[in-house]
Tab-separated table of C-alpha atoms in Angstrom:
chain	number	residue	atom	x	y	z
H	6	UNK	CA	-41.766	-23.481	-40.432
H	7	UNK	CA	-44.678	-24.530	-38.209
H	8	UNK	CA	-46.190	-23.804	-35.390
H	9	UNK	CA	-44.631	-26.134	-33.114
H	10	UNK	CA	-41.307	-25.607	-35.177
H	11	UNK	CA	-41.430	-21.824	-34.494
H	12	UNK	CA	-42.424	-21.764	-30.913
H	13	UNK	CA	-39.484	-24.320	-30.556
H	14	UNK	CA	-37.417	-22.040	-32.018
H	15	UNK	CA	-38.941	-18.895	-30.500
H	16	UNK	CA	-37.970	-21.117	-26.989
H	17	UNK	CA	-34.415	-21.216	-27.678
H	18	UNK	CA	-34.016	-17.533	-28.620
H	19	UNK	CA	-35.217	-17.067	-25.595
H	20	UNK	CA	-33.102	-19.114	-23.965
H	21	UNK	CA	-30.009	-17.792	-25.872
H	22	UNK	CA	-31.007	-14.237	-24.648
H	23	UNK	CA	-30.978	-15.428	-21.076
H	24	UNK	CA	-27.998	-17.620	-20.530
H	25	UNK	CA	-25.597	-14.573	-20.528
H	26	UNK	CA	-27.604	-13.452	-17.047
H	27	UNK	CA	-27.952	-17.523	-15.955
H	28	UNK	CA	-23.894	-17.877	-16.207
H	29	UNK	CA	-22.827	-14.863	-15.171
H	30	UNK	CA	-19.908	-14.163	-12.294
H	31	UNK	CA	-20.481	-12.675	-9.404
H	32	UNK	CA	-18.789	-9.639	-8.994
H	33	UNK	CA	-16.155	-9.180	-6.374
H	34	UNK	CA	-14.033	-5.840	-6.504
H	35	UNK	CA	-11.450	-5.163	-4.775
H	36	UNK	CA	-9.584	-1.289	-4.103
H	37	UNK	CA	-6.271	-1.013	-4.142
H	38	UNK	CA	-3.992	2.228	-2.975
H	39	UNK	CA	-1.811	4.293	-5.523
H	40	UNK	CA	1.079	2.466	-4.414
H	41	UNK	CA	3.146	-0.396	-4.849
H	42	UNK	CA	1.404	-2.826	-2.578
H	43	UNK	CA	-1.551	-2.983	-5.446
H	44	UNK	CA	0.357	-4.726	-8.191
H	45	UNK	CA	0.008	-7.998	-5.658
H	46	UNK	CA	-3.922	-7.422	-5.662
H	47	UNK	CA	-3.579	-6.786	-9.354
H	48	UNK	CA	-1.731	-10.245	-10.198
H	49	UNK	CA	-3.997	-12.360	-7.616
H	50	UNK	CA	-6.914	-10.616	-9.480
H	51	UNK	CA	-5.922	-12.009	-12.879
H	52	UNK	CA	-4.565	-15.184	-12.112
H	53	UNK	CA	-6.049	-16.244	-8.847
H	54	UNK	CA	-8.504	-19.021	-8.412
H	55	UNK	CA	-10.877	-16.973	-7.306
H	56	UNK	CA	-11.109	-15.619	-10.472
H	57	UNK	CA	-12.329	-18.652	-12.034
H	58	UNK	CA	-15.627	-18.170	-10.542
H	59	UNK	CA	-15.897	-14.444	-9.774
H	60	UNK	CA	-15.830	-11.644	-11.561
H	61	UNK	CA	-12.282	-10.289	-9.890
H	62	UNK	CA	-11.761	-6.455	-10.556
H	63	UNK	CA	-9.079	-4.148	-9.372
H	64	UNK	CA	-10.057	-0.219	-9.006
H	65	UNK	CA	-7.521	2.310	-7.279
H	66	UNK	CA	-8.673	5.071	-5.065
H	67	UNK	CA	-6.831	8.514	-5.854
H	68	UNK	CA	-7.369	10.114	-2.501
H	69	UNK	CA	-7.691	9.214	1.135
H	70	UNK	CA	-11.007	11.720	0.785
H	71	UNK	CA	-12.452	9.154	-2.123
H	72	UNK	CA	-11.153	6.628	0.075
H	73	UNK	CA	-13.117	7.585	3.318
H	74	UNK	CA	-16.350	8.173	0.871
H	75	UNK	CA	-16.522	4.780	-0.441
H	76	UNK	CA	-16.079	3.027	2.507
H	77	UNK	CA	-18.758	5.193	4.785
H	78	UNK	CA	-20.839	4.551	1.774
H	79	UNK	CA	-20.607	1.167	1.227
H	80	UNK	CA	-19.286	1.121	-2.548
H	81	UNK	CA	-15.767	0.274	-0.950
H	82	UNK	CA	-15.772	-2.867	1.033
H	83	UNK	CA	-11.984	-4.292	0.446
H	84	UNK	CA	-9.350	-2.000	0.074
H	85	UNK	CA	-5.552	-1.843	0.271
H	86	UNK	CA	-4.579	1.425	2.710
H	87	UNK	CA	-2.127	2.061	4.883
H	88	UNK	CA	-2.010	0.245	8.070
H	89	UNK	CA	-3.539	2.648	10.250
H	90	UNK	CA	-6.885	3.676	8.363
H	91	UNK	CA	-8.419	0.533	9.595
H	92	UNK	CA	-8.056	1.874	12.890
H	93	UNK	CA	-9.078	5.580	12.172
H	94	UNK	CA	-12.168	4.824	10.027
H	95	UNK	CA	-13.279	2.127	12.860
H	96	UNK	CA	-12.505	4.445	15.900
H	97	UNK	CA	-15.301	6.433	13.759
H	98	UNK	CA	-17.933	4.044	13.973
H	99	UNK	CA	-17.261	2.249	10.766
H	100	UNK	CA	-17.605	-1.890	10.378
H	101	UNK	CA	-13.823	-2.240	9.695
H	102	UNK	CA	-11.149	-4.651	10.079
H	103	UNK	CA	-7.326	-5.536	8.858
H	104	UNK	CA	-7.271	-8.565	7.344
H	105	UNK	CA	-3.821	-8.735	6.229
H	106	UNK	CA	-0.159	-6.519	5.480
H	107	UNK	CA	1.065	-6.230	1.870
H	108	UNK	CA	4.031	-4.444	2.588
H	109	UNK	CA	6.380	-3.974	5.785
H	110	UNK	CA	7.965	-1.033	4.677
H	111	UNK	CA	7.886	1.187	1.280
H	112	UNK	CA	9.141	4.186	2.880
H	113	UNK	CA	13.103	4.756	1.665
H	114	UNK	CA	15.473	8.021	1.792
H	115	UNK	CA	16.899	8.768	-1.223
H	116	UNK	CA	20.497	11.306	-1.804
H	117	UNK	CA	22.883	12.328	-3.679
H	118	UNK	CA	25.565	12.800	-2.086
H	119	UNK	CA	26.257	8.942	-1.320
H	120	UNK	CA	28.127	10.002	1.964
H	121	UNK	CA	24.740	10.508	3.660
H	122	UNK	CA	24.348	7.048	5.152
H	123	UNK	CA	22.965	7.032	8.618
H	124	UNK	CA	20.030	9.271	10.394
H	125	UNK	CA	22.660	11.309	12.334
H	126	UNK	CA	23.933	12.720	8.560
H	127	UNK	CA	20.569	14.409	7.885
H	128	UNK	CA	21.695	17.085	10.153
H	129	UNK	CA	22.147	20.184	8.576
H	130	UNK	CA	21.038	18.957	5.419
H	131	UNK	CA	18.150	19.829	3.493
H	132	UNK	CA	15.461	17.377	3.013
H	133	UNK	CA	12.135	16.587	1.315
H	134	UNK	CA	9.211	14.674	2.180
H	135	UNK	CA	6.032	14.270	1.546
H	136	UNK	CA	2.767	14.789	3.648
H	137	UNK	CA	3.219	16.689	6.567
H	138	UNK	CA	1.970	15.081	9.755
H	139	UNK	CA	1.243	12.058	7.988
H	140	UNK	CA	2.925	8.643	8.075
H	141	UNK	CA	6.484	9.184	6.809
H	142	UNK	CA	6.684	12.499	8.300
H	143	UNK	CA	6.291	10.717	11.606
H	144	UNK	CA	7.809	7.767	10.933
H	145	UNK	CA	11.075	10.398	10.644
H	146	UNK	CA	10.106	11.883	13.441
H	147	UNK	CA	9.635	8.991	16.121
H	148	UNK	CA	13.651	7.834	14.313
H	149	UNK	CA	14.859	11.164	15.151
H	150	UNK	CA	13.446	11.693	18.785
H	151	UNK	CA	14.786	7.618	19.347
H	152	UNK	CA	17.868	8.416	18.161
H	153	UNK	CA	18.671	11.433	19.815
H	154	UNK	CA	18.672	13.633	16.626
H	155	UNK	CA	17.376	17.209	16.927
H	156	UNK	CA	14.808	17.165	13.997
H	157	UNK	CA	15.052	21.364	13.978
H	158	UNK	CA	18.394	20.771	12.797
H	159	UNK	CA	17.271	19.118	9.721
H	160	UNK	CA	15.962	21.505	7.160
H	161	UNK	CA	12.862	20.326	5.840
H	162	UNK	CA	9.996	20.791	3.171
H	163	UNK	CA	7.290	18.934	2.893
H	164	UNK	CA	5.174	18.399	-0.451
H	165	UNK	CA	1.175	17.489	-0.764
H	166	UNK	CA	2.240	14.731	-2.822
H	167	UNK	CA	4.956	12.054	-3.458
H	168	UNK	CA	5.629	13.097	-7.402
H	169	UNK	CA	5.789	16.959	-5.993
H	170	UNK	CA	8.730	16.257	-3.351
H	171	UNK	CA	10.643	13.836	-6.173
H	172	UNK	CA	10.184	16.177	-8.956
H	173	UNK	CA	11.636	19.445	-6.296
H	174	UNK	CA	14.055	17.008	-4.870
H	175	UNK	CA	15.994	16.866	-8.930
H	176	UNK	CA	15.239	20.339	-9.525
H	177	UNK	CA	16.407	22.341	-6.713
H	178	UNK	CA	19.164	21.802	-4.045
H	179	UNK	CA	17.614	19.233	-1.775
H	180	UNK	CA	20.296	16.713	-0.403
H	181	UNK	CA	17.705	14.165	0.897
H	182	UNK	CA	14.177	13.027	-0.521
H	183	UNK	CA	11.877	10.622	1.661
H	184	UNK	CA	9.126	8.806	0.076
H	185	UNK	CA	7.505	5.463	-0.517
H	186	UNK	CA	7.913	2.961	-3.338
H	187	UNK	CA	7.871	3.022	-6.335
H	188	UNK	CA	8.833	6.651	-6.381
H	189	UNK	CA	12.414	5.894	-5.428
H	190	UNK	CA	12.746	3.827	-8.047
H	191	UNK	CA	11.344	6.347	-10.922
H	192	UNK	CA	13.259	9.419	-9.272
H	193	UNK	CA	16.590	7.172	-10.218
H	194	UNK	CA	15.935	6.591	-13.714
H	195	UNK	CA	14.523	10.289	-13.936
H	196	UNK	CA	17.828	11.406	-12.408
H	197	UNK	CA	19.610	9.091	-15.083
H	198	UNK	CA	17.619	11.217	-18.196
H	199	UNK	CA	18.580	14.728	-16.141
H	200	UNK	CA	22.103	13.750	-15.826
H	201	UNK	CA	22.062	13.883	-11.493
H	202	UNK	CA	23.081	10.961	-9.689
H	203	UNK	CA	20.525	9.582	-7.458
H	204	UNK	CA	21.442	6.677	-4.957
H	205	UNK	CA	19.487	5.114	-1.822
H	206	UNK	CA	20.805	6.475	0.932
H	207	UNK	CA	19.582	5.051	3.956
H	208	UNK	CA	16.936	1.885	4.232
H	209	UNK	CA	14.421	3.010	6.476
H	210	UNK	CA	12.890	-0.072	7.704
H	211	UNK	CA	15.953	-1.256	8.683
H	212	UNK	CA	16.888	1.595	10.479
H	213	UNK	CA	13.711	1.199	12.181
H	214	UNK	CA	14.399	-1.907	13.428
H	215	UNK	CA	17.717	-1.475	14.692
H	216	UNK	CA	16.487	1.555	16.819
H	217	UNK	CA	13.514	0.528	18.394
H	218	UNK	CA	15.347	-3.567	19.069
H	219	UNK	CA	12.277	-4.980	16.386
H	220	UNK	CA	12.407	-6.843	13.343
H	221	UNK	CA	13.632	-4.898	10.410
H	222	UNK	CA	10.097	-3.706	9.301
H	223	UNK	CA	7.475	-1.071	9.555
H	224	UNK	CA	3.853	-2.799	9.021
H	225	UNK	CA	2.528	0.292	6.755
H	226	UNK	CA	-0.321	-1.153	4.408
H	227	UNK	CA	-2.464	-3.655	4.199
H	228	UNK	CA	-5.767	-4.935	3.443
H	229	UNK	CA	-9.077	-3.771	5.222
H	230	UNK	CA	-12.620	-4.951	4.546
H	231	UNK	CA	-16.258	-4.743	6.018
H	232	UNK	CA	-16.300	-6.848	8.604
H	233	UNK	CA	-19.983	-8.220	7.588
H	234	UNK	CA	-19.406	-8.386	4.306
H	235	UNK	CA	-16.165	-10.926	5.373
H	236	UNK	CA	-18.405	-12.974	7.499
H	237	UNK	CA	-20.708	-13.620	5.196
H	238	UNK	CA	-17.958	-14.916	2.530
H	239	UNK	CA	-15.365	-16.615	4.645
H	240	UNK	CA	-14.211	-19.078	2.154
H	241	UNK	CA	-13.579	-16.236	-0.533
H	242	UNK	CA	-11.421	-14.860	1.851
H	243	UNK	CA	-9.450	-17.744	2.416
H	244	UNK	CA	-9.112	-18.091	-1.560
H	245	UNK	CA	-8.093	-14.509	-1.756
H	246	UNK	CA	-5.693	-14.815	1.018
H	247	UNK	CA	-4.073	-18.075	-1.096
H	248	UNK	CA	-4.416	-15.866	-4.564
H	249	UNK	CA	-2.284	-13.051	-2.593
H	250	UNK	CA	0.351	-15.323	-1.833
H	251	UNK	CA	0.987	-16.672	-5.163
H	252	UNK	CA	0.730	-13.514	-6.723
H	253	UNK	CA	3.617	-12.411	-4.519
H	254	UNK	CA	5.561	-15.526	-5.060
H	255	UNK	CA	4.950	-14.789	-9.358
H	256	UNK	CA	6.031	-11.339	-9.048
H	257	UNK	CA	9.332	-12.257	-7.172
H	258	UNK	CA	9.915	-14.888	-10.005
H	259	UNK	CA	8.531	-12.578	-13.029
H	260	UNK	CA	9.147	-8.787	-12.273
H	261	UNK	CA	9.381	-7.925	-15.771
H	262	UNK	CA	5.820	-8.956	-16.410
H	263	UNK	CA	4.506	-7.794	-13.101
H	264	UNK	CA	5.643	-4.338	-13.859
H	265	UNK	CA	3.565	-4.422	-16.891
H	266	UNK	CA	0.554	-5.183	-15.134
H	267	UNK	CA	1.495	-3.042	-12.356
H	268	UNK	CA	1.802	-0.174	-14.944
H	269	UNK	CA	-1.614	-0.922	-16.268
H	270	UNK	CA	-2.796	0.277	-12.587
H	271	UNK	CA	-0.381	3.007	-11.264
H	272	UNK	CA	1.568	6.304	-13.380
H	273	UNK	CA	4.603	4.574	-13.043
H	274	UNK	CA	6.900	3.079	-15.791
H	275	UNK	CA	7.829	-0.622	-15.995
H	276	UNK	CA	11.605	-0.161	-15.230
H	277	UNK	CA	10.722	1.419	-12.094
H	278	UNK	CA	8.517	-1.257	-10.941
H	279	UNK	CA	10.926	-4.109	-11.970
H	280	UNK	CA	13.457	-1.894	-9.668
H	281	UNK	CA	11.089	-1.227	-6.777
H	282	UNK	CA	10.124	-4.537	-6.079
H	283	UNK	CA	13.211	-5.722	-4.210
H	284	UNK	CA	13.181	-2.446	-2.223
H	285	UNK	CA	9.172	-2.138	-1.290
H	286	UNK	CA	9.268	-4.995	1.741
H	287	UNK	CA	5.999	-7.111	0.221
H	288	UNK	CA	4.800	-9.509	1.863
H	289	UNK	CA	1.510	-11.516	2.539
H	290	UNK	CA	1.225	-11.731	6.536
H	291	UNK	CA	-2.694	-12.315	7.929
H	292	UNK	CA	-2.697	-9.043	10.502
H	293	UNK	CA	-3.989	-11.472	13.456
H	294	UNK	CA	-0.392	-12.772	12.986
H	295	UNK	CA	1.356	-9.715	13.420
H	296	UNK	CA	-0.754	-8.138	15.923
H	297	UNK	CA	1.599	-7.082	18.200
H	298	UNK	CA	4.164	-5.653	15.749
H	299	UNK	CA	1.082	-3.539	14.566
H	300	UNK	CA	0.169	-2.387	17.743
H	301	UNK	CA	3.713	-1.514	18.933
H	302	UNK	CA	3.881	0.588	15.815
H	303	UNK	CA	0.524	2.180	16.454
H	304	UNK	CA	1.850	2.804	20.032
H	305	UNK	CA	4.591	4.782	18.310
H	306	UNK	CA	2.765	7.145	15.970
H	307	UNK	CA	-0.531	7.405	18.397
H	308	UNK	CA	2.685	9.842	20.794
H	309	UNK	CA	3.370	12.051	17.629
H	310	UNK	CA	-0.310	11.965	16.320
H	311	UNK	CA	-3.518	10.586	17.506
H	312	UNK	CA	-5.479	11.764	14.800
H	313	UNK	CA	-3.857	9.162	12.645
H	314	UNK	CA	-5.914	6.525	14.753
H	315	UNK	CA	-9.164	7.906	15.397
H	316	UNK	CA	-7.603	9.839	18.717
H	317	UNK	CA	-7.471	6.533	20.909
H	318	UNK	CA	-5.763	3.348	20.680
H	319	UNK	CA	-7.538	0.375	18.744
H	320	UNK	CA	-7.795	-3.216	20.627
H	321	UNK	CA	-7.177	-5.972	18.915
H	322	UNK	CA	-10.420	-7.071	17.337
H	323	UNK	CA	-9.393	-5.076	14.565
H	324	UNK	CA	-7.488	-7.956	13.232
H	325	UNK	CA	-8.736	-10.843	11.300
């Protein structure tokens, strides 16, 4: 080989050794929460169109405490979470906004005696729940007190985590568990192996509606994001909002093979999923459009808990 031959050649190997740098995707990563709501942002990541010229991943926070970190240090900037973390972490000086609600309503109250229909037969009954203080402990709450029900006549335990209450709830002599999707679903075909009959006993969105004259709904979780960093990429967020809403439509149309991509993202087996999805309220709603639902429901859980917001009311520039 010559001189000219080899520097030619020299040339392309250097080319060769840069073209995996000149081509590749941006990265755009997007958090999801431990919870149902995710396996939308984990189809729309895979088969969106804004995967065709990002890099789309999909991570999962664990805890509202890795949660909180990531955002206030900037590695988080779009995350599903429920519904009123926007409003906490941006009452505490963070750059947040909602841009949108995956679900309207995941929490669901699960029995075993299939006579327990209604709010009014949790009294005198023993019941289960999850997170004390927290969103479906006051979402029970705020039923009770608007339905007249005294809540001290309910016997209740609450659990640090969702799999804790369902795994007490088959164990022991609970009549009622309350949790969010998919865990409904999984504590029925646990119940199924243990030989204990486990039915859904009351839907709690609906009963929402019906009590406080709304739509049947309870705008829980959604998606927030850094309100600079959605600025400066406006038309990815439209693409994203059109990849979420054909993920959605996929998954109603293909739940077997959204539960196995769901299951590649949250401890929960397929035949749950497939189960779950009829019962978890999903949906693809832009939060500007629903701003007054959301605030009516932040209204509602600001008089059991202000905390929960950021101890004040948010205005409504924290929708998108």
């Amino acid at each position: 080989m010559n001189r000219r031959g080899f520097l030619g050649f020299g040339a392309a190997i250097g080319a060769t050794a840069l073209a995996p740098s000149l081509f590749a995707k941006e990265n755009f990563t997007m958090w999801g929460a431990p919870a149902i709501p995710s396996v939308i942002m984990a189809v729309a990541s895979l088969q969106g169109e804004l995967a065709k010229t990002h890099d789309v991943r999909l991570r999962i926070w664990n805890s509202t405490d890795q949660l909180r970190a990531g955002v206030a240090n900037g590695e988080i900037k779009i995350t599903m979470a429920p519904s009123n973390v926007g409003a906490n972490m941006r009452n505490h000086g963070l750059n947040l906004a909602m841009l949108n609600l995956l679900s309207l309503g995941t929490i669901q109250a699960m029995v075993k005696d299939e006579n327990i229909k209604t709010f009014e037969d949790f009294i005198g009954k023993k019941l289960i729940i999850p997170f004390k203080g927290d969103m479906p402990d006051l979402v029970l709450r705020a039923l009770c007190k608007k339905r007249g029900i005294d809540i001290s006549k309910i016997d209740i335990t609450y659990t640090q985590t969702p799999p804790e209450a369902a795994g007490l709830f088959l164990q022991k002599d609970y009549d009622i568990l309350i949790a969010p999707q998919p865990l409904p679903a999984a504590t029925i075909l646990r119940g199924k192996k243990m030989g204990i009959a486990v039915h859904y006993g009351v839907d709690i969105p609906k009963v929402w509606g019906e009590s406080f004259n709304t739509k049947p709904y309870i705008p829980m979780a959604g998606i927030i994001v850094d309100v600079d960093f959605y600025k400066a990429n406006l038309s990815l967020f439209d693409t994203l909002h059109s990849d979420l809403t054909n993920a959605l439509s996929w998954i109603k149309d293909n739940k077997q093979s959204a539960a196995k991509i769901g299951a590649e993202y949250l401890p929960v087996p397929e035949p749950a999923l497939v189960n779950a999805f009829d019962r978890a309220n999903l949906t693809v709603t832009k939060a500007r459009d629903m701003q007054d639902e959301i605030m009516s429901f932040f209204e509602t859980i600001f008089e059991f808990n202000p905390k929960l917001l950021g101890g004040k009311m948010p205005d409504k520039s924290l929708f998108l």
